[in-house]
Amino acid sequence: MTAVLCRLFGIQHIEIAEDIASDTFLKASEYWAIHGVPENPGAWLYTVAKNKAKDYYKHTSIAEEKLQEVFKTVRNEMVQETEISEQYITDSQLAMIFAVCDPAIPTESQICLALQILCGFSIAEISDALLSKPETIKKRLLRARENLRNTNFQIVLLSETEIKSRLNTVLKTLYLLFSEGYFSKSNQDYIRKELCLEAIRLTLILTESTLTNTAEANALLALMCFQSSRLEARTDQHGKIILFDRQDTNLWDQSLIDKGNYYLVKACTGNEISKYYLEAAIAYWHTTIGNEKKWQHILELYNQLICIEDSPVTALNRLYAFSRVYGKKKALDEVLKSDKTESTYYYELLGYLYSDTQISKAIYYYTKAIKLVKSGAEKQHIQEEIERLKNISD
């Protein structure tokens, strides 16, 4: 809704667009409670938002020529049924993402802005996604918004060169959107399927356009399909986390695995291997059943991935795969030789690696991990592991 409003009335009024969107949902909660949900809730919401936007301009006495320009745009673009069509909304969202990913703004700020405006991320969620402090994210957002206002920013049709130059940032934004849905670090819900579906929907649109149907886009879509195929098996009916080895493979969605295979094959073009391709290949091996060399393949892929993205999370994931191939003792030696990282993942991995030999140390590290966790489901999972180890040691 914010994207549609900004497309119609100019992104220089982005805060107003966000306020109108909030007011629209507030009105819906009040009106629908009395009169019931309308047959087409989406149409109702966008019509109310459009009317609120018109009222705003009337009440603020904008210059007559500006008002006429706005109404002309509204008449041309929203007077027919297409004003509330899925295609119009989708086009607005993608146009906004590409517009916000402006090289005039630092890349990290572009992503912060896109995640906040178009994905509805909170400051905490953005800071978790980018592994940055909330204060840093706030400053980036303030500077980015100020830059948009000062440069008289507009959502316009971009050239082929501009689209291609901005695609990598757009893909990273969609990757982070999916990641928050697949494993929420801040939200009480461990999995947020609506975010996964939204990321898949927008990435699919990119693969259907000639300009953006790249190997990276297909690889990212393959990754999303493989990961989404196991969503139903990752938690039980009460929302408790189910570890990979304990998942019911009958709940895996074979149709999504097949789609993942299809897009992974489409991603096999060009001479460069992208981060998304390697992660998709890792996800592919996770969906295979009965292959004794699965973890060897996964470790080899992580060895390649860490050369492209030497992040703490990638390093720890690689060490877990290493433990599955060479055992926990050798993996523990590798972890202790590596640079210490004060994170939940680091302490959880140590807890896992000590769990077979030194239970007291395993409990110690799991206890350190739980202090850093924000997700309720993850806290519960770690606490249950601590209780399991205590029962063994008694």
Short mmCIF file of C-alpha atoms in Angstrom, two decimals:
data_model
loop_
_atom_site.label_atom_id
_atom_site.label_comp_id
_atom_site.label_asym_id
_atom_site.label_seq_id
_atom_site.Cartn_x
_atom_site.Cartn_y
_atom_site.Cartn_z
CA MET A 1 0.00 0.00 0.00
CA THR A 2 2.85 2.38 0.82
CA ALA A 3 4.44 1.56 -2.53
CA VAL A 4 1.21 2.29 -4.40
CA LEU A 5 0.70 5.61 -2.59
CA CYS A 6 4.29 6.70 -3.17
CA ARG A 7 4.04 5.77 -6.83
CA LEU A 8 0.97 7.97 -7.19
CA PHE A 9 1.80 10.91 -4.97
CA GLY A 10 5.60 11.03 -4.83
CA ILE A 11 8.09 9.43 -2.48
CA GLN A 12 8.98 12.82 -1.02
CA HIS A 13 5.82 12.30 1.05
CA ILE A 14 6.80 8.81 2.17
CA GLU A 15 6.06 9.40 5.86
CA ILE A 16 2.58 10.62 4.91
CA ALA A 17 2.07 7.52 2.76
CA GLU A 18 3.01 5.32 5.71
CA ASP A 19 0.60 7.24 7.98
CA ILE A 20 -2.22 6.87 5.45
CA ALA A 21 -1.54 3.12 5.21
CA SER A 22 -1.69 2.81 9.02
CA ASP A 23 -4.88 4.90 9.19
CA THR A 24 -6.46 2.70 6.52
CA PHE A 25 -5.89 -0.48 8.50
CA LEU A 26 -7.12 1.23 11.66
CA LYS A 27 -10.35 2.19 9.88
CA ALA A 28 -10.67 -1.39 8.58
CA SER A 29 -10.36 -2.84 12.08
CA GLU A 30 -13.12 -0.53 13.31
CA TYR A 31 -15.47 -0.73 10.30
CA TRP A 32 -15.12 -4.47 9.67
CA ALA A 33 -15.78 -5.26 13.34
CA ILE A 34 -19.25 -3.73 12.94
CA HIS A 35 -20.14 -4.40 9.30
CA GLY A 36 -18.11 -7.55 8.63
CA VAL A 37 -15.23 -8.17 6.22
CA PRO A 38 -16.11 -7.06 2.65
CA GLU A 39 -16.12 -9.48 -0.27
CA ASN A 40 -12.91 -7.99 -1.63
CA PRO A 41 -10.88 -6.75 1.36
CA GLY A 42 -7.95 -5.69 -0.82
CA ALA A 43 -10.14 -3.52 -3.02
CA TRP A 44 -11.73 -1.94 0.05
CA LEU A 45 -8.35 -1.14 1.60
CA TYR A 46 -6.84 0.42 -1.53
CA THR A 47 -9.99 2.46 -2.23
CA VAL A 48 -9.97 3.86 1.31
CA ALA A 49 -6.24 4.60 1.08
CA LYS A 50 -6.70 6.41 -2.22
CA ASN A 51 -9.53 8.52 -0.82
CA LYS A 52 -7.54 9.35 2.31
CA ALA A 53 -4.65 10.47 0.10
CA LYS A 54 -6.97 12.76 -1.88
CA ASP A 55 -8.38 14.21 1.34
CA TYR A 56 -4.90 14.88 2.65
CA TYR A 57 -3.99 16.97 -0.37
CA LYS A 58 -7.26 18.90 -0.20
CA HIS A 59 -6.88 19.72 3.48
CA THR A 60 -3.27 20.83 3.19
CA SER A 61 -4.09 23.36 0.46
CA ILE A 62 -1.43 22.25 -1.98
CA ALA A 63 -0.86 24.58 -4.91
CA GLU A 64 -3.57 24.25 -7.57
CA GLU A 65 -1.20 23.12 -10.31
CA LYS A 66 0.23 20.40 -8.07
CA LEU A 67 -3.26 19.27 -7.11
CA GLN A 68 -4.31 19.06 -10.75
CA GLU A 69 -1.17 17.09 -11.56
CA VAL A 70 -1.95 14.62 -8.77
CA PHE A 71 -5.58 14.17 -9.79
CA LYS A 72 -4.55 13.71 -13.40
CA THR A 73 -2.28 10.88 -12.32
CA VAL A 74 -5.05 9.36 -10.23
CA ARG A 75 -7.52 9.55 -13.11
CA ASN A 76 -5.07 7.99 -15.53
CA GLU A 77 -3.85 5.19 -13.29
CA MET A 78 -6.51 4.40 -10.71
CA VAL A 79 -9.91 5.31 -12.03
CA GLN A 80 -10.58 1.84 -13.43
CA GLU A 81 -10.65 -1.58 -11.78
CA THR A 82 -6.91 -1.92 -12.38
CA GLU A 83 -6.38 0.41 -9.44
CA ILE A 84 -6.66 -2.54 -7.06
CA SER A 85 -5.37 -5.33 -9.30
CA GLU A 86 -2.66 -7.65 -8.05
CA GLN A 87 -0.56 -6.72 -11.07
CA TYR A 88 -0.75 -3.02 -10.28
CA ILE A 89 0.21 -3.61 -6.66
CA THR A 90 3.06 -5.94 -7.62
CA ASP A 91 4.36 -3.51 -10.24
CA SER A 92 4.31 -0.76 -7.63
CA GLN A 93 6.23 -2.87 -5.13
CA LEU A 94 8.93 -3.86 -7.59
CA ALA A 95 9.14 -0.32 -8.99
CA MET A 96 9.59 0.98 -5.46
CA ILE A 97 12.27 -1.60 -4.60
CA PHE A 98 14.28 -0.76 -7.72
CA ALA A 99 13.75 2.96 -7.14
CA VAL A 100 14.92 2.82 -3.52
CA CYS A 101 18.00 0.84 -4.57
CA ASP A 102 19.48 4.05 -5.94
CA PRO A 103 23.31 4.14 -6.25
CA ALA A 104 23.14 7.70 -4.87
CA ILE A 105 22.41 6.07 -1.49
CA PRO A 106 24.95 3.70 0.16
CA THR A 107 24.08 0.05 -0.52
CA GLU A 108 23.41 -0.85 3.11
CA SER A 109 21.07 2.13 3.42
CA GLN A 110 19.24 1.08 0.26
CA ILE A 111 18.58 -2.33 1.77
CA CYS A 112 17.52 -0.86 5.13
CA LEU A 113 15.04 1.43 3.41
CA ALA A 114 13.59 -1.34 1.22
CA LEU A 115 13.23 -3.70 4.19
CA GLN A 116 11.47 -1.07 6.29
CA ILE A 117 9.19 0.48 3.67
CA LEU A 118 8.32 -2.50 1.50
CA CYS A 119 8.81 -5.45 3.79
CA GLY A 120 7.52 -3.88 7.01
CA PHE A 121 10.64 -4.76 9.01
CA SER A 122 11.16 -3.16 12.41
CA ILE A 123 14.49 -1.61 13.42
CA ALA A 124 15.26 -4.76 15.43
CA GLU A 125 14.50 -7.06 12.49
CA ILE A 126 16.70 -5.02 10.14
CA SER A 127 19.57 -4.97 12.64
CA ASP A 128 19.32 -8.76 13.04
CA ALA A 129 19.18 -9.28 9.26
CA LEU A 130 22.26 -7.11 8.64
CA LEU A 131 24.09 -8.08 11.85
CA SER A 132 24.28 -4.42 12.88
CA LYS A 133 23.36 -2.44 15.98
CA PRO A 134 19.87 -0.85 16.08
CA GLU A 135 21.43 2.60 16.51
CA THR A 136 23.41 2.11 13.30
CA ILE A 137 20.25 1.10 11.40
CA LYS A 138 18.35 4.16 12.70
CA LYS A 139 21.09 6.48 11.45
CA ARG A 140 21.19 4.79 8.04
CA LEU A 141 17.43 5.10 7.66
CA LEU A 142 17.38 8.76 8.69
CA ARG A 143 20.16 9.63 6.22
CA ALA A 144 18.53 7.60 3.42
CA ARG A 145 15.11 9.22 3.89
CA GLU A 146 16.69 12.67 4.03
CA ASN A 147 18.56 11.93 0.82
CA LEU A 148 15.32 10.95 -0.94
CA ARG A 149 13.65 14.19 0.12
CA ASN A 150 16.58 16.42 -0.81
CA THR A 151 17.07 14.94 -4.27
CA ASN A 152 13.39 15.32 -5.26
CA PHE A 153 13.30 11.55 -5.70
CA GLN A 154 10.68 10.10 -8.07
CA ILE A 155 9.54 6.60 -8.96
CA VAL A 156 10.11 6.53 -12.70
CA LEU A 157 10.74 3.96 -15.39
CA LEU A 158 14.37 2.90 -15.28
CA SER A 159 16.62 2.18 -18.21
CA GLU A 160 17.93 -1.31 -18.92
CA THR A 161 21.34 -0.27 -17.59
CA GLU A 162 19.85 1.12 -14.37
CA ILE A 163 17.78 -2.01 -13.76
CA LYS A 164 20.78 -4.30 -14.24
CA SER A 165 23.00 -2.14 -12.02
CA ARG A 166 20.44 -2.28 -9.18
CA LEU A 167 19.47 -5.94 -9.48
CA ASN A 168 22.08 -7.28 -7.05
CA THR A 169 20.81 -5.02 -4.26
CA VAL A 170 17.21 -5.98 -5.03
CA LEU A 171 18.12 -9.68 -4.87
CA LYS A 172 19.85 -9.19 -1.51
CA THR A 173 16.76 -7.42 -0.18
CA LEU A 174 14.52 -10.31 -1.24
CA TYR A 175 17.04 -12.80 0.20
CA LEU A 176 16.86 -11.05 3.57
CA LEU A 177 13.07 -10.90 3.38
CA PHE A 178 12.93 -14.66 2.85
CA SER A 179 15.54 -15.33 5.56
CA GLU A 180 13.49 -13.48 8.18
CA GLY A 181 10.48 -15.58 7.22
CA TYR A 182 12.44 -18.84 7.24
CA PHE A 183 14.11 -18.20 10.59
CA SER A 184 12.88 -15.18 12.52
CA LYS A 185 15.43 -13.95 15.04
CA SER A 186 13.24 -11.26 16.60
CA ASN A 187 9.65 -12.39 16.19
CA GLN A 188 7.96 -14.78 18.63
CA ASP A 189 7.07 -16.99 15.65
CA TYR A 190 10.06 -19.07 14.56
CA ILE A 191 8.71 -19.26 10.99
CA ARG A 192 6.79 -16.47 9.22
CA LYS A 193 5.40 -18.14 6.12
CA GLU A 194 3.83 -14.95 4.78
CA LEU A 195 7.29 -13.40 4.39
CA CYS A 196 8.63 -16.50 2.63
CA LEU A 197 5.70 -16.46 0.21
CA GLU A 198 6.09 -12.74 -0.46
CA ALA A 199 9.80 -13.16 -1.22
CA ILE A 200 9.10 -16.09 -3.55
CA ARG A 201 6.34 -14.16 -5.32
CA LEU A 202 8.54 -11.13 -6.02
CA THR A 203 11.57 -13.22 -7.03
CA LEU A 204 9.39 -15.26 -9.40
CA ILE A 205 8.34 -12.02 -11.10
CA LEU A 206 12.01 -11.14 -11.62
CA THR A 207 12.64 -14.48 -13.35
CA GLU A 208 9.68 -13.84 -15.66
CA SER A 209 11.15 -10.57 -16.97
CA THR A 210 13.77 -10.63 -19.73
CA LEU A 211 15.87 -7.93 -18.06
CA THR A 212 16.00 -9.56 -14.64
CA ASN A 213 15.91 -13.28 -15.56
CA THR A 214 19.53 -13.82 -14.56
CA ALA A 215 21.40 -16.84 -13.21
CA GLU A 216 21.50 -15.18 -9.77
CA ALA A 217 17.74 -14.57 -9.74
CA ASN A 218 17.05 -18.20 -10.70
CA ALA A 219 19.50 -19.46 -8.09
CA LEU A 220 17.83 -17.36 -5.40
CA LEU A 221 14.42 -18.67 -6.41
CA ALA A 222 15.77 -22.25 -6.33
CA LEU A 223 17.08 -21.64 -2.80
CA MET A 224 13.70 -20.31 -1.67
CA CYS A 225 11.88 -23.31 -3.18
CA PHE A 226 14.17 -25.87 -1.53
CA GLN A 227 13.98 -24.16 1.85
CA SER A 228 10.21 -23.67 1.66
CA SER A 229 9.69 -27.34 0.85
CA ARG A 230 10.57 -28.19 4.47
CA LEU A 231 8.61 -25.44 6.25
CA GLU A 232 5.79 -27.73 7.42
CA ALA A 233 8.28 -30.14 8.97
CA ARG A 234 10.39 -27.58 10.85
CA THR A 235 7.91 -27.01 13.69
CA ASP A 236 5.21 -29.10 15.35
CA GLN A 237 1.56 -28.10 15.77
CA HIS A 238 2.46 -26.06 18.86
CA GLY A 239 5.22 -24.13 17.12
CA LYS A 240 8.09 -26.06 18.73
CA ILE A 241 11.27 -26.38 16.65
CA ILE A 242 11.99 -29.78 15.10
CA LEU A 243 15.67 -30.28 14.23
CA PHE A 244 16.57 -31.37 10.71
CA ASP A 245 17.41 -34.98 11.58
CA ARG A 246 14.09 -35.41 13.40
CA GLN A 247 11.86 -33.95 10.69
CA ASP A 248 9.13 -36.07 9.12
CA THR A 249 10.24 -36.22 5.49
CA ASN A 250 6.68 -37.11 4.49
CA LEU A 251 5.81 -33.50 5.24
CA TRP A 252 8.36 -32.17 2.76
CA ASP A 253 6.69 -30.62 -0.30
CA GLN A 254 7.97 -32.56 -3.33
CA SER A 255 6.43 -30.09 -5.79
CA LEU A 256 8.57 -27.29 -4.32
CA ILE A 257 11.65 -29.52 -4.43
CA ASP A 258 10.94 -30.17 -8.11
CA LYS A 259 10.59 -26.42 -8.72
CA GLY A 260 13.86 -25.88 -6.89
CA ASN A 261 15.56 -28.39 -9.20
CA TYR A 262 14.07 -26.61 -12.23
CA TYR A 263 15.34 -23.17 -11.23
CA LEU A 264 18.71 -24.51 -10.10
CA VAL A 265 19.25 -25.96 -13.58
CA LYS A 266 18.24 -22.60 -15.09
CA ALA A 267 20.86 -20.96 -12.86
CA CYS A 268 23.64 -23.05 -14.43
CA THR A 269 24.70 -20.37 -16.91
CA GLY A 270 27.69 -18.07 -17.12
CA ASN A 271 31.20 -18.50 -15.78
CA GLU A 272 30.72 -17.23 -12.23
CA ILE A 273 29.24 -19.11 -9.27
CA SER A 274 27.12 -16.89 -7.05
CA LYS A 275 26.47 -17.08 -3.32
CA TYR A 276 22.84 -17.88 -4.11
CA TYR A 277 23.81 -20.80 -6.35
CA LEU A 278 26.02 -22.36 -3.66
CA GLU A 279 23.36 -21.89 -0.97
CA ALA A 280 20.73 -23.36 -3.29
CA ALA A 281 22.97 -26.37 -3.91
CA ILE A 282 23.42 -26.81 -0.15
CA ALA A 283 19.65 -26.61 0.29
CA TYR A 284 19.24 -29.18 -2.50
CA TRP A 285 21.39 -31.71 -0.63
CA HIS A 286 19.32 -31.11 2.50
CA THR A 287 16.24 -32.27 0.58
CA THR A 288 17.85 -35.53 -0.58
CA ILE A 289 17.01 -38.67 1.36
CA GLY A 290 19.20 -41.75 1.86
CA ASN A 291 22.45 -40.36 0.40
CA GLU A 292 25.29 -41.33 2.76
CA LYS A 293 27.66 -38.76 1.22
CA LYS A 294 25.19 -35.88 1.60
CA TRP A 295 27.20 -34.07 4.27
CA GLN A 296 30.45 -34.40 2.34
CA HIS A 297 28.83 -32.61 -0.58
CA ILE A 298 27.43 -29.95 1.77
CA LEU A 299 30.85 -29.39 3.35
CA GLU A 300 32.49 -29.03 -0.06
CA LEU A 301 29.92 -26.41 -1.02
CA TYR A 302 30.49 -24.53 2.24
CA ASN A 303 34.22 -24.56 1.50
CA GLN A 304 33.43 -22.73 -1.76
CA LEU A 305 30.85 -20.43 -0.17
CA ILE A 306 33.20 -19.22 2.54
CA CYS A 307 35.57 -17.99 -0.18
CA ILE A 308 32.78 -15.77 -1.50
CA GLU A 309 31.22 -14.76 1.82
CA ASP A 310 33.44 -15.20 4.85
CA SER A 311 30.73 -14.28 7.38
CA PRO A 312 30.49 -15.63 10.96
CA VAL A 313 27.22 -17.45 10.15
CA THR A 314 28.71 -19.14 7.06
CA ALA A 315 31.79 -20.15 9.05
CA LEU A 316 29.70 -21.71 11.83
CA ASN A 317 27.43 -23.51 9.39
CA ARG A 318 30.52 -24.91 7.69
CA LEU A 319 31.85 -26.14 11.05
CA TYR A 320 28.57 -27.92 11.76
CA ALA A 321 28.82 -29.65 8.36
CA PHE A 322 32.44 -30.47 9.22
CA SER A 323 31.26 -32.19 12.42
CA ARG A 324 28.83 -34.32 10.41
CA VAL A 325 31.67 -35.52 8.19
CA TYR A 326 34.65 -35.79 10.60
CA GLY A 327 32.98 -36.01 14.00
CA LYS A 328 32.38 -33.63 16.88
CA LYS A 329 35.88 -33.88 18.39
CA LYS A 330 37.69 -32.75 15.24
CA ALA A 331 35.06 -30.06 14.67
CA LEU A 332 35.54 -28.80 18.23
CA ASP A 333 39.28 -28.44 17.60
CA GLU A 334 38.45 -26.37 14.51
CA VAL A 335 35.99 -24.17 16.42
CA LEU A 336 38.42 -23.47 19.26
CA LYS A 337 41.12 -22.49 16.74
CA SER A 338 38.79 -20.04 15.01
CA ASP A 339 38.16 -16.44 16.04
CA LYS A 340 35.71 -16.22 18.93
CA THR A 341 32.33 -14.84 17.93
CA GLU A 342 29.96 -13.63 20.63
CA SER A 343 26.75 -14.95 19.11
CA THR A 344 23.94 -17.37 19.77
CA TYR A 345 25.12 -19.62 16.93
CA TYR A 346 28.64 -19.84 18.32
CA TYR A 347 27.51 -20.92 21.80
CA GLU A 348 24.86 -23.27 20.43
CA LEU A 349 27.46 -24.98 18.25
CA LEU A 350 29.80 -25.39 21.22
CA GLY A 351 26.93 -26.80 23.26
CA TYR A 352 26.18 -29.29 20.49
CA LEU A 353 29.82 -30.32 20.06
CA TYR A 354 30.36 -30.87 23.82
CA SER A 355 27.02 -32.68 24.33
CA ASP A 356 28.42 -36.21 23.85
CA THR A 357 31.56 -35.90 25.96
CA GLN A 358 31.39 -33.01 28.47
CA ILE A 359 27.78 -32.43 29.43
CA SER A 360 28.54 -29.73 32.01
CA LYS A 361 30.34 -27.67 29.35
CA ALA A 362 27.52 -28.26 26.89
CA ILE A 363 25.00 -26.94 29.44
CA TYR A 364 27.26 -23.96 30.17
CA TYR A 365 27.39 -22.92 26.51
CA TYR A 366 23.70 -23.55 25.88
CA THR A 367 22.98 -21.33 28.90
CA LYS A 368 25.14 -18.58 27.39
CA ALA A 369 23.34 -18.99 24.09
CA ILE A 370 19.87 -18.69 25.57
CA LYS A 371 20.74 -15.30 27.09
CA LEU A 372 21.33 -13.88 23.61
CA VAL A 373 18.23 -15.34 21.95
CA LYS A 374 15.22 -13.12 21.18
CA SER A 375 12.96 -15.69 19.53
CA GLY A 376 10.59 -17.40 21.95
CA ALA A 377 10.58 -20.65 19.99
CA GLU A 378 14.36 -20.81 19.92
CA LYS A 379 14.59 -20.08 23.66
CA GLN A 380 12.23 -22.96 24.30
CA HIS A 381 14.23 -25.29 22.06
CA ILE A 382 17.54 -24.51 23.79
CA GLN A 383 15.95 -24.82 27.25
CA GLU A 384 14.59 -28.26 26.35
CA GLU A 385 18.08 -29.32 25.24
CA ILE A 386 19.51 -28.09 28.55
CA GLU A 387 16.87 -30.09 30.47
CA ARG A 388 17.62 -33.19 28.37
CA LEU A 389 21.33 -32.95 29.19
CA LYS A 390 20.63 -32.40 32.88
CA ASN A 391 18.53 -35.56 32.95
CA ILE A 392 21.38 -37.50 31.37
CA SER A 393 23.92 -36.21 33.89
CA ASP A 394 21.72 -36.94 36.94
#
